[in-house]
Each structure stands twice: as structure tokens, then as C-alpha cells.
Coordinates of C-alpha atoms in Angstrom, one line a residue:
M1 CA 0.1 0.0 0.2
R2 CA 0.9 4.0 -0.4
E3 CA -1.0 7.2 0.7
L4 CA 0.4 11.0 -1.0
Q5 CA 0.5 13.4 2.2
T6 CA -0.3 16.7 1.6
S7 CA -0.3 19.6 4.2
D8 CA -4.1 19.0 4.1
G9 CA -3.4 14.8 4.8
W10 CA -4.2 12.3 2.6
S11 CA -4.2 13.1 -1.0
A12 CA -4.5 9.6 -3.1
I13 CA -4.0 6.3 -1.1
G14 CA -3.9 3.2 -3.3
A15 CA -2.4 -0.8 -3.4
R16 CA -1.6 -3.2 -5.2
H17 CA -1.5 -7.0 -4.6
D18 CA -0.2 -9.8 -6.6
L19 CA -1.8 -13.4 -7.1
P20 CA 0.4 -16.3 -7.8
D21 CA -0.9 -19.7 -9.6
D22 CA 0.5 -22.6 -10.3
L23 CA -0.1 -22.6 -14.3
G24 CA 3.0 -19.8 -14.0
R25 CA 0.7 -16.0 -14.3
V26 CA 0.2 -13.2 -12.0
W27 CA -3.2 -12.2 -11.3
R28 CA -2.5 -8.6 -10.4
T29 CA -4.6 -5.9 -9.2
E30 CA -4.4 -2.6 -8.6
C31 CA -6.7 0.2 -6.6
V32 CA -5.8 3.9 -6.5
L33 CA -8.4 6.3 -4.3
R34 CA -7.4 10.3 -5.3
R35 CA -9.7 13.1 -4.0
G36 CA -11.0 15.1 -5.4
A37 CA -9.4 13.9 -9.1
A38 CA -13.0 14.2 -10.6
E39 CA -15.4 16.9 -11.7
G40 CA -17.5 18.5 -9.1
G41 CA -15.1 17.5 -6.2
Q42 CA -16.0 14.1 -6.9
D43 CA -13.4 11.5 -5.3
L44 CA -11.5 9.3 -8.1
V45 CA -11.2 5.1 -8.0
R46 CA -8.8 3.6 -10.8
L47 CA -9.0 0.2 -10.6
R48 CA -6.7 -1.9 -13.2
T49 CA -6.5 -5.7 -13.6
Q50 CA -4.5 -8.0 -15.4
C51 CA -2.6 -11.4 -16.0
I52 CA 1.4 -11.5 -16.2
A53 CA 3.0 -14.3 -17.5
T54 CA 6.3 -15.8 -15.2
T55 CA 6.3 -18.7 -17.2
A56 CA 7.0 -19.2 -21.5
G57 CA 4.3 -20.6 -22.6
A58 CA 1.7 -20.0 -19.9
R59 CA -1.8 -19.0 -21.4
L60 CA -2.9 -15.6 -20.2
E61 CA -7.0 -14.9 -20.1
T62 CA -8.9 -11.9 -19.9
P63 CA -9.4 -10.9 -15.5
R64 CA -12.9 -10.7 -14.7
K65 CA -14.4 -7.8 -13.0
P66 CA -12.6 -6.8 -9.2
Y67 CA -14.9 -7.0 -6.5
L68 CA -14.7 -4.2 -5.3
I69 CA -15.6 -2.5 -8.5
K70 CA -19.0 -4.5 -7.7
A71 CA -19.3 -3.9 -3.8
L72 CA -17.9 0.2 -4.3
L73 CA -21.8 0.0 -6.2
K74 CA -23.5 -1.7 -4.0
N75 CA -22.8 0.8 -1.4
G76 CA -24.4 3.2 -3.6
W77 CA -20.3 5.0 -3.9
G78 CA -21.0 5.2 -8.0
G79 CA -20.8 8.4 -8.8
K80 CA -22.3 11.5 -11.4
D81 CA -20.6 11.0 -14.9
R82 CA -22.2 14.0 -16.9
Q83 CA -25.5 13.2 -17.2
L84 CA -25.6 9.5 -15.9
S85 CA -24.7 8.1 -12.5
V86 CA -22.2 5.5 -12.2
S87 CA -24.7 2.3 -11.7
D88 CA -25.0 -2.0 -12.5
A89 CA -28.6 -0.9 -13.5
P90 CA -29.9 -0.1 -16.6
V91 CA -31.0 3.5 -17.3
W92 CA -35.0 2.6 -18.8
L93 CA -35.8 6.2 -20.1
K94 CA -38.6 7.4 -20.7
S95 CA -40.8 8.9 -23.9
D96 CA -40.8 12.6 -22.6
S97 CA -38.2 15.2 -24.1
E98 CA -35.9 14.6 -21.5
G99 CA -35.6 11.0 -22.3
L100 CA -35.0 12.4 -25.8
S101 CA -32.9 14.8 -24.6
T102 CA -30.4 11.8 -22.8
A103 CA -30.7 9.1 -26.4
S104 CA -29.9 12.3 -28.6
S105 CA -26.2 13.0 -26.0
V106 CA -25.8 9.3 -25.7
T107 CA -26.2 9.4 -29.7
M108 CA -23.9 12.3 -30.8
G109 CA -21.4 11.5 -27.4
D110 CA -22.8 14.3 -25.3
A111 CA -24.2 12.5 -22.3
T112 CA -20.6 11.3 -20.3
K113 CA -16.9 11.6 -20.2
W114 CA -15.7 9.0 -17.5
L115 CA -17.4 5.7 -19.4
P116 CA -18.8 4.4 -22.6
V117 CA -22.3 3.8 -23.3
V118 CA -24.6 0.4 -24.1
Y119 CA -27.4 1.5 -25.9
V120 CA -30.3 -1.0 -26.4
S121 CA -32.9 0.1 -28.8
A122 CA -36.7 -0.8 -28.7
T123 CA -38.4 -3.8 -31.1
G124 CA -41.8 -2.3 -30.4
K125 CA -43.7 -1.3 -27.0
S126 CA -41.2 -1.9 -24.3
T127 CA -40.1 -5.4 -26.2
W128 CA -35.8 -5.2 -26.9
V129 CA -33.7 -8.5 -28.7
L130 CA -33.1 -9.0 -25.4
N131 CA -35.3 -9.7 -22.8
Q132 CA -36.0 -7.4 -19.4
A133 CA -33.7 -9.9 -17.4
E134 CA -30.7 -10.1 -20.2
I135 CA -30.9 -6.2 -20.2
E136 CA -30.2 -6.1 -16.0
K137 CA -28.0 -8.6 -15.9
L138 CA -26.1 -7.0 -19.3
A139 CA -25.9 -3.7 -16.7
Y140 CA -24.5 -5.4 -13.6
D141 CA -21.9 -6.7 -15.8
L142 CA -20.5 -3.8 -17.2
G143 CA -21.3 -1.7 -13.8
G144 CA -18.3 0.3 -13.0
I145 CA -17.1 0.0 -17.3
A146 CA -20.4 1.5 -19.7
H147 CA -23.9 3.2 -18.8
V148 CA -26.6 0.7 -20.1
V149 CA -29.3 3.0 -21.4
V150 CA -33.2 1.4 -22.7
E151 CA -35.3 3.2 -25.1
P152 CA -39.2 2.8 -23.9
D153 CA -40.7 1.7 -27.7
R154 CA -39.9 2.4 -31.5
A155 CA -41.9 5.3 -31.2
F156 CA -39.8 7.4 -29.5
S157 CA -36.7 5.7 -31.7
F158 CA -38.2 7.4 -34.3
S159 CA -38.6 11.1 -33.0
L160 CA -34.9 10.3 -31.9
R161 CA -33.9 9.9 -35.3
E162 CA -35.3 13.1 -36.2
Q163 CA -33.8 14.5 -33.4
T164 CA -30.2 13.3 -34.6
D165 CA -30.1 13.1 -38.8
A166 CA -30.8 9.2 -38.1
R167 CA -27.1 8.7 -36.4
N168 CA -28.8 6.7 -33.3
A169 CA -29.6 3.2 -33.4
Y170 CA -32.8 1.2 -34.2
G171 CA -35.0 -1.6 -34.7
G172 CA -33.7 -4.0 -32.2
T173 CA -29.7 -3.0 -32.6
L174 CA -27.5 -2.6 -29.8
A175 CA -24.9 0.9 -30.2
L176 CA -21.8 1.4 -28.2
S177 CA -21.1 5.1 -27.9
A178 CA -18.3 6.5 -26.8
P179 CA -17.8 10.2 -25.0
G180 CA -17.0 12.5 -27.6
Q181 CA -17.4 10.6 -31.1
G182 CA -21.0 9.6 -30.2
I183 CA -22.1 5.7 -31.8
V184 CA -19.0 3.7 -33.1
R185 CA -20.2 0.6 -33.7
R186 CA -23.8 -1.3 -33.7
Y187 CA -24.6 -4.7 -33.1
Y188 CA -27.2 -7.0 -34.3
I189 CA -28.3 -10.5 -34.8
G190 CA -27.4 -11.5 -38.1
W191 CA -25.2 -14.0 -40.1
Q192 CA -21.9 -12.6 -37.5
I193 CA -24.3 -13.3 -34.2
E194 CA -26.3 -15.4 -33.8
D195 CA -28.5 -15.0 -31.1
G196 CA -29.2 -12.6 -27.9
I197 CA -26.9 -14.5 -25.7
E198 CA -24.0 -13.9 -28.4
L199 CA -25.1 -10.5 -28.2
A200 CA -25.1 -9.9 -25.0
A201 CA -21.6 -10.7 -24.7
T202 CA -20.2 -9.9 -27.8
I203 CA -21.0 -6.3 -26.8
R204 CA -19.5 -6.7 -23.0
E205 CA -16.4 -7.6 -24.7
A206 CA -16.6 -4.3 -27.0
A207 CA -17.6 -1.7 -23.9
A208 CA -15.1 -3.6 -21.7
S209 CA -12.3 -3.1 -24.4
L210 CA -13.5 0.6 -25.4
R211 CA -13.5 1.3 -21.9
S212 CA -9.3 -0.1 -21.9
Q213 CA -8.2 2.4 -24.8
M214 CA -10.1 5.3 -23.2
P215 CA -8.3 8.5 -20.9
S216 CA -7.2 7.5 -17.8
F217 CA -8.1 10.6 -15.3
G218 CA -6.9 8.6 -12.4
W219 CA -3.4 7.0 -11.4
D220 CA -2.5 4.0 -11.5
W221 CA -0.1 2.5 -9.1
T222 CA 3.7 3.8 -10.5
E223 CA 2.1 7.5 -10.8
L224 CA 0.8 7.4 -7.0
Q225 CA 4.7 4.6 -5.8
E226 CA 6.5 8.4 -8.0
Q227 CA 4.1 11.0 -6.6
A228 CA 4.8 9.5 -3.3
L229 CA 8.2 9.0 -3.3
R230 CA 8.9 11.8 -4.6
A231 CA 6.8 14.4 -2.3
Q232 CA 8.9 12.1 0.4
R233 CA 12.1 13.0 -0.8
S234 CA 11.2 16.9 -1.2
S235 CA 9.4 17.0 2.7
E236 CA 12.4 15.0 4.1
K237 CA 15.3 16.1 2.9
A238 CA 16.3 17.9 5.5
R239 CA 16.3 14.8 7.9
L240 CA 16.8 12.1 5.8
T241 CA 20.7 10.1 6.6
A242 CA 22.8 9.7 3.0
S243 CA 21.8 6.0 3.2
E244 CA 17.9 6.5 3.5
S245 CA 18.2 9.5 0.1
E246 CA 19.8 6.8 -1.2
Q247 CA 17.1 3.9 -1.1
L248 CA 14.4 6.5 -1.6
Y249 CA 16.2 6.9 -5.1
L250 CA 16.4 3.1 -6.1
E251 CA 13.3 2.9 -4.9
E252 CA 11.9 5.7 -7.6
I253 CA 14.1 4.0 -9.9
E254 CA 12.4 0.5 -10.0
N255 CA 8.9 2.0 -10.3
L256 CA 10.4 3.9 -13.3
Q257 CA 11.4 0.1 -14.0
D258 CA 7.8 -0.7 -14.1
R259 CA 6.4 1.8 -15.4
I260 CA 9.3 0.9 -18.7
S261 CA 8.1 -2.3 -18.5
Q262 CA 4.2 -1.7 -18.4
L263 CA 4.7 0.8 -21.7
E264 CA 6.5 -2.4 -23.0
Q265 CA 4.0 -4.4 -22.7
A266 CA 1.3 -2.5 -24.7
L267 CA 3.2 -2.6 -27.6
V268 CA 4.0 -6.1 -27.4
A269 CA 0.4 -6.5 -27.1
R270 CA -0.9 -4.0 -29.5
P271 CA -0.1 -5.3 -33.2
A272 CA -1.6 -8.8 -31.8
D273 CA -4.2 -6.9 -31.5
S274 CA -4.7 -5.7 -35.1
V275 CA -4.0 -8.9 -37.1
G276 CA -6.8 -10.4 -37.9
T277 CA -7.5 -14.4 -37.4
D278 CA -8.7 -16.0 -39.8
E279 CA -12.3 -16.4 -38.9
G280 CA -12.0 -12.4 -38.4
E281 CA -11.1 -11.9 -42.2
F282 CA -14.5 -12.6 -42.5
S283 CA -15.4 -10.1 -40.3
A284 CA -19.0 -8.2 -40.9
D285 CA -16.5 -5.3 -40.8
N286 CA -13.9 -6.5 -43.1
L287 CA -17.2 -8.0 -45.5
I288 CA -18.8 -4.7 -45.9
R289 CA -15.1 -2.6 -46.4
R290 CA -14.3 -5.0 -48.9
I291 CA -18.3 -4.8 -50.9
G292 CA -19.4 -1.1 -49.6
P293 CA -21.2 0.8 -47.3
E294 CA -24.3 -0.7 -46.6
I295 CA -28.0 1.5 -47.0
Y296 CA -29.7 0.5 -44.3
S297 CA -27.8 -2.1 -41.2
G298 CA -27.7 -5.6 -42.5
E299 CA -27.5 -4.7 -45.6
V300 CA -25.5 -7.5 -46.9
S301 CA -26.4 -10.1 -44.7
D302 CA -30.1 -9.9 -46.1
R303 CA -28.4 -10.0 -49.9
L304 CA -26.8 -13.3 -48.7
R305 CA -29.5 -15.1 -47.6
F306 CA -31.8 -13.9 -50.4
A307 CA -29.2 -15.4 -52.9
A308 CA -28.9 -18.6 -50.7
R309 CA -32.5 -18.6 -51.6
T310 CA -32.9 -18.1 -54.9
T311 CA -30.4 -20.3 -55.4
L312 CA -31.9 -23.1 -53.2
A313 CA -35.0 -22.9 -55.4
V314 CA -32.8 -24.2 -59.0
A315 CA -30.3 -26.4 -57.6
D316 CA -31.7 -29.2 -59.5
R317 CA -31.8 -27.4 -62.5
I318 CA -28.4 -26.4 -62.3
G319 CA -27.2 -29.2 -61.1
L320 CA -25.7 -27.8 -57.4
D321 CA -23.5 -30.6 -55.7
T322 CA -25.2 -31.7 -52.2
R323 CA -22.3 -29.5 -50.1
S324 CA -23.1 -26.2 -51.4
K325 CA -27.3 -27.3 -50.7
V326 CA -26.3 -27.6 -47.1
I327 CA -24.5 -24.7 -46.6
L328 CA -27.2 -22.1 -48.1
Q329 CA -29.5 -24.0 -46.7
R330 CA -28.0 -23.8 -42.6
V331 CA -27.0 -19.6 -44.5
L332 CA -31.1 -19.4 -44.9
D333 CA -31.4 -21.4 -41.9
R334 CA -29.4 -19.3 -39.1
L335 CA -29.2 -16.2 -40.4
P336 CA -32.2 -14.0 -39.5
L337 CA -33.1 -10.9 -41.4
S338 CA -31.9 -7.6 -40.3
P339 CA -34.3 -5.6 -38.4
A340 CA -33.3 -2.5 -40.6
L341 CA -34.8 -4.2 -43.0
A342 CA -38.5 -4.2 -41.9
E343 CA -37.7 -0.7 -40.4
L344 CA -36.8 0.6 -43.5
S345 CA -39.9 -0.4 -45.1
Q346 CA -42.5 0.9 -42.4
D347 CA -40.1 4.9 -43.2
L348 CA -41.1 4.7 -47.0
A349 CA -44.7 3.5 -46.2
R350 CA -45.1 6.2 -43.4
A351 CA -43.4 9.1 -46.0
T352 CA -45.6 7.8 -48.8
K353 CA -48.8 8.7 -46.8
D354 CA -48.9 12.8 -46.7
P355 CA -49.3 14.2 -50.2
K356 CA -48.7 17.2 -48.9
R357 CA -45.4 16.1 -47.1
V358 CA -44.1 13.4 -49.3
A359 CA -41.2 14.7 -51.2
S360 CA -40.0 16.1 -48.4
E361 CA -40.2 13.0 -46.6
L362 CA -39.0 10.6 -48.9
T363 CA -35.9 13.9 -49.8
S364 CA -34.8 13.4 -46.2
L365 CA -35.1 9.4 -45.6
L366 CA -33.5 8.5 -49.4
A367 CA -30.7 11.6 -47.9
R368 CA -30.3 8.8 -44.9
H369 CA -29.8 5.7 -47.3
G370 CA -27.2 6.1 -49.2
Y371 CA -29.0 9.0 -52.0
S372 CA -28.4 12.9 -52.7
E373 CA -30.7 15.6 -53.6
K374 CA -29.4 17.0 -57.8
S375 CA -31.6 18.7 -58.9
D376 CA -35.0 20.5 -57.5
N377 CA -37.6 21.8 -60.7
K378 CA -41.0 20.7 -61.2
H379 CA -39.6 16.6 -59.6
I380 CA -36.9 16.4 -57.0
R381 CA -34.2 13.8 -58.9
M382 CA -32.0 11.4 -55.7
E383 CA -29.0 9.5 -57.2
A384 CA -27.3 7.4 -55.5
N385 CA -23.5 8.5 -53.8
D386 CA -20.2 7.4 -54.6
L387 CA -19.3 3.5 -53.6
F388 CA -23.2 2.9 -53.7
D389 CA -23.1 1.1 -56.9
G390 CA -25.9 -0.4 -57.9
L391 CA -28.9 1.7 -57.1
D392 CA -30.5 4.0 -59.7
A393 CA -31.8 7.3 -59.8
I394 CA -35.1 7.8 -58.2
T395 CA -38.0 10.6 -59.4
I396 CA -40.2 12.3 -56.5
P397 CA -42.7 14.3 -57.3
K398 CA -43.7 18.0 -55.7
T399 CA -47.3 18.7 -56.9
P400 CA -49.7 15.7 -54.4
S401 CA -50.3 12.9 -55.5
D402 CA -53.3 10.4 -55.4
H403 CA -53.7 7.0 -53.2
R404 CA -52.5 4.8 -55.4
G405 CA -49.7 7.3 -56.8
L406 CA -47.9 7.6 -53.5
K407 CA -48.7 3.5 -52.8
N408 CA -47.3 3.2 -56.8
L409 CA -44.6 5.8 -56.0
R410 CA -43.4 3.8 -53.2
S411 CA -43.7 0.6 -54.9
Q412 CA -40.9 1.8 -57.0
I413 CA -38.2 3.2 -54.4
E414 CA -38.0 0.1 -53.0
R415 CA -37.8 -1.9 -56.5
T416 CA -35.2 0.8 -57.2
L417 CA -33.6 -0.3 -53.9
G418 CA -33.5 -3.9 -54.1
I419 CA -35.7 -4.2 -50.8
T420 CA -38.8 -5.7 -52.4
K421 CA -37.9 -9.7 -52.3
L422 CA -35.4 -9.5 -48.9
D423 CA -38.5 -10.0 -46.9
G424 CA -39.6 -14.0 -48.0

């Protein structure tokens, strides 16, 4: 243990605990508390856990969240992180202006400073891809690591979309929002994530990884050591003997060597994070980077599913081999439709209801799905943005149409986007 004393008493205190096991590893936990280090004069606790190899070939594991974090939160000692309180329970938003304001801040990255946010979008009224118990378990597991914010219903999602220029997560998607950046990743059940259990596990790992990469405002053990040793040498300089002064210098050198060792370990580990495994080469992100951007989340997955279904329909006619049939059938059986596809269809239906608003509604909607307005004369011409290959231009009439005309316009847009057969 070590503490840093000032004229007003102690300003920081911390401890490092090493627990060796019989597999050639040391499980290390560090905890440092600083007084008044956070916003509003809040005390700040930083905890760090490591699994360190002491013998060659030792299998390293990711340490679990320290029990101390659970104990602190259980006793109500979670601090204020701008708009959200640090807790191990989810934030259930209400369908009001305050709820929308919080959701908008989460989406844009303004809600928090210290921790990332997992945003759970709704699939219906008080329904989500994860059930309530699974959401509560997710928040408990991420307590002190990330906030979990849950929207109430899909109507809320539509209102949020208008406030955030469609940057929000919707249709059951779970999003990870970083302080100062906003939503950086979206996760949904599809060809890469099979079910709710895998979805929760993926978002837990992603949130913990993001938090570990964020800047740390608290002190770690080596910084506390450095500050405490320096303060001790400065305050007791007059009465220290030569041997005592030498001992303090040696302790400072040992502490600096420890810091150098930590930085070297971090540098060695960094390339490993960026080297993809064979499986990683086929991840959703890599695939989308190679193919091009999606007009909605899960588009590539839905089109692969459609291709599998179409091929199976003519498998015998084209002499498709049995192995290919089995693989394509598994793709069809185990690859659910993206919830964003139904969301897009419903948005088109909503945008083509009111003849007086159809032009502005469709222009805004298509702008969120890969189009830009190119001309504005008697008709509005929407053209696909660069990289959105295969999308033809869409012409939107400015003059009001009757009900049948609006229905035909909607069908025409669905055919142009190529989504009419995807949900079969």
C-alpha cells in the first residue's frame, strides 16, 4: 500500500495485490483513490487488473471485473458521469422530452465523460432483442465499465432519429457510444451474431475493450508510487541520512523500471490486436469494407440470405452439389433478417402517406440511405452517393398525388432499392 500526504492530509491512497497461480501466471489488481480528482470535486477510483505470464508459454486470460467495483456500486458510491450516474443497473428512458434529450446526448457522445454507453434500441413497445432480465444482467456485468441505456419503444426511436439526423440505433440494434465521439459501433443479430446470448457477450467484450482504450484520468499504481516517493524525498530532505536518501532514489528507479515494463508490454500487445485471425478476415466490418457501405444495417447479410434462397430454388436444375446445398440451407436457416429491413419498409410507408409532405419526407429518408438531392425543378431527383453502386436515380414528384399514386411511388422506390424480395 502507498499513500500521498499533503498539508491538508492524504490526497491519494492505493494498493497493488499480486496473486500467483500454479500455471505460471500472476493475477494483479491495482486500486488508487484520489481525492477531488473528478468533476464537481468527486473522489476518483481507478482499478486495473492484469494477468501476467511468469513462465514461457503460460496461457493468459482476461481478468474478471474486480469484486471491489461491485461492492462500491452496491453501497451506492457510484459517482456522477455528466448526465448519467455510475451504476450496475440499466437506465430505462421514458417517452418524454427528458428521455429524448438523454438519448440524443448518448447518440452524439455528449452524455458522459468517464465511461462509454451501451444503447439498447426497441423492437416494439417495451420489447427489445434482449429481454428485461438479460438487459439487467448486461448492466450488472458492465457496472463501473459502461452505462446501459434502454429506449422505451419504437415511436421513441422515430422521434430520436429526427433529432440526431438518423445517427441513432434503431430496430433492436445495440450501439456502443464513446464519450466525445458518439456511436462508434452497432451490433445486431445477423450472420455474424447468432442470438441474444451471443449479442450480449459481444457487446460486453466490446464495451470493456473500448473502456480500456480510453484515456485514464485517474492514477495507476506506478504514478502513485512516483508522486508519493517524490513528495517524501522533498518533505523529508533535511532530516534524511545519505543511506535513506539513496534508498528513496532506488525505489524511484525501481518504480520507473516498472512503468517502462508496463509500456513495453502494451507495445507488444498492440500489434496482436490489429492482426486479424482467419475468422476475422470474414467479419462483418471487413466484408462491408470490401463490398462497400450498406444502405441499412444488415443489408449485406440480407442479400446473402436472398442469394442462398434463390440458388436453392433452382439447385436441382443447375446441378448444384450436395455440399453447397447444405451450406446454403444453413445460411438460410441460421441467418435471420435484419430488423433494419422492416424498419426501412415502414419508414417508406410512413413517408408516402401524406401527399403534402411526401416530397420532403422521402427526400429526408433517402438521404439517410445513400442518396443525395441533385436537382430541384418540377421534380426532385435523388442520386446514389459514391460507393453505393447498383442504385438507380429516384425521381420524386413535388405535386401531391392521390392514394394510388403514392402507393405506386413507394413500390417503385422499393424496387429501385432492391428490397422487395429480401424478406421472403
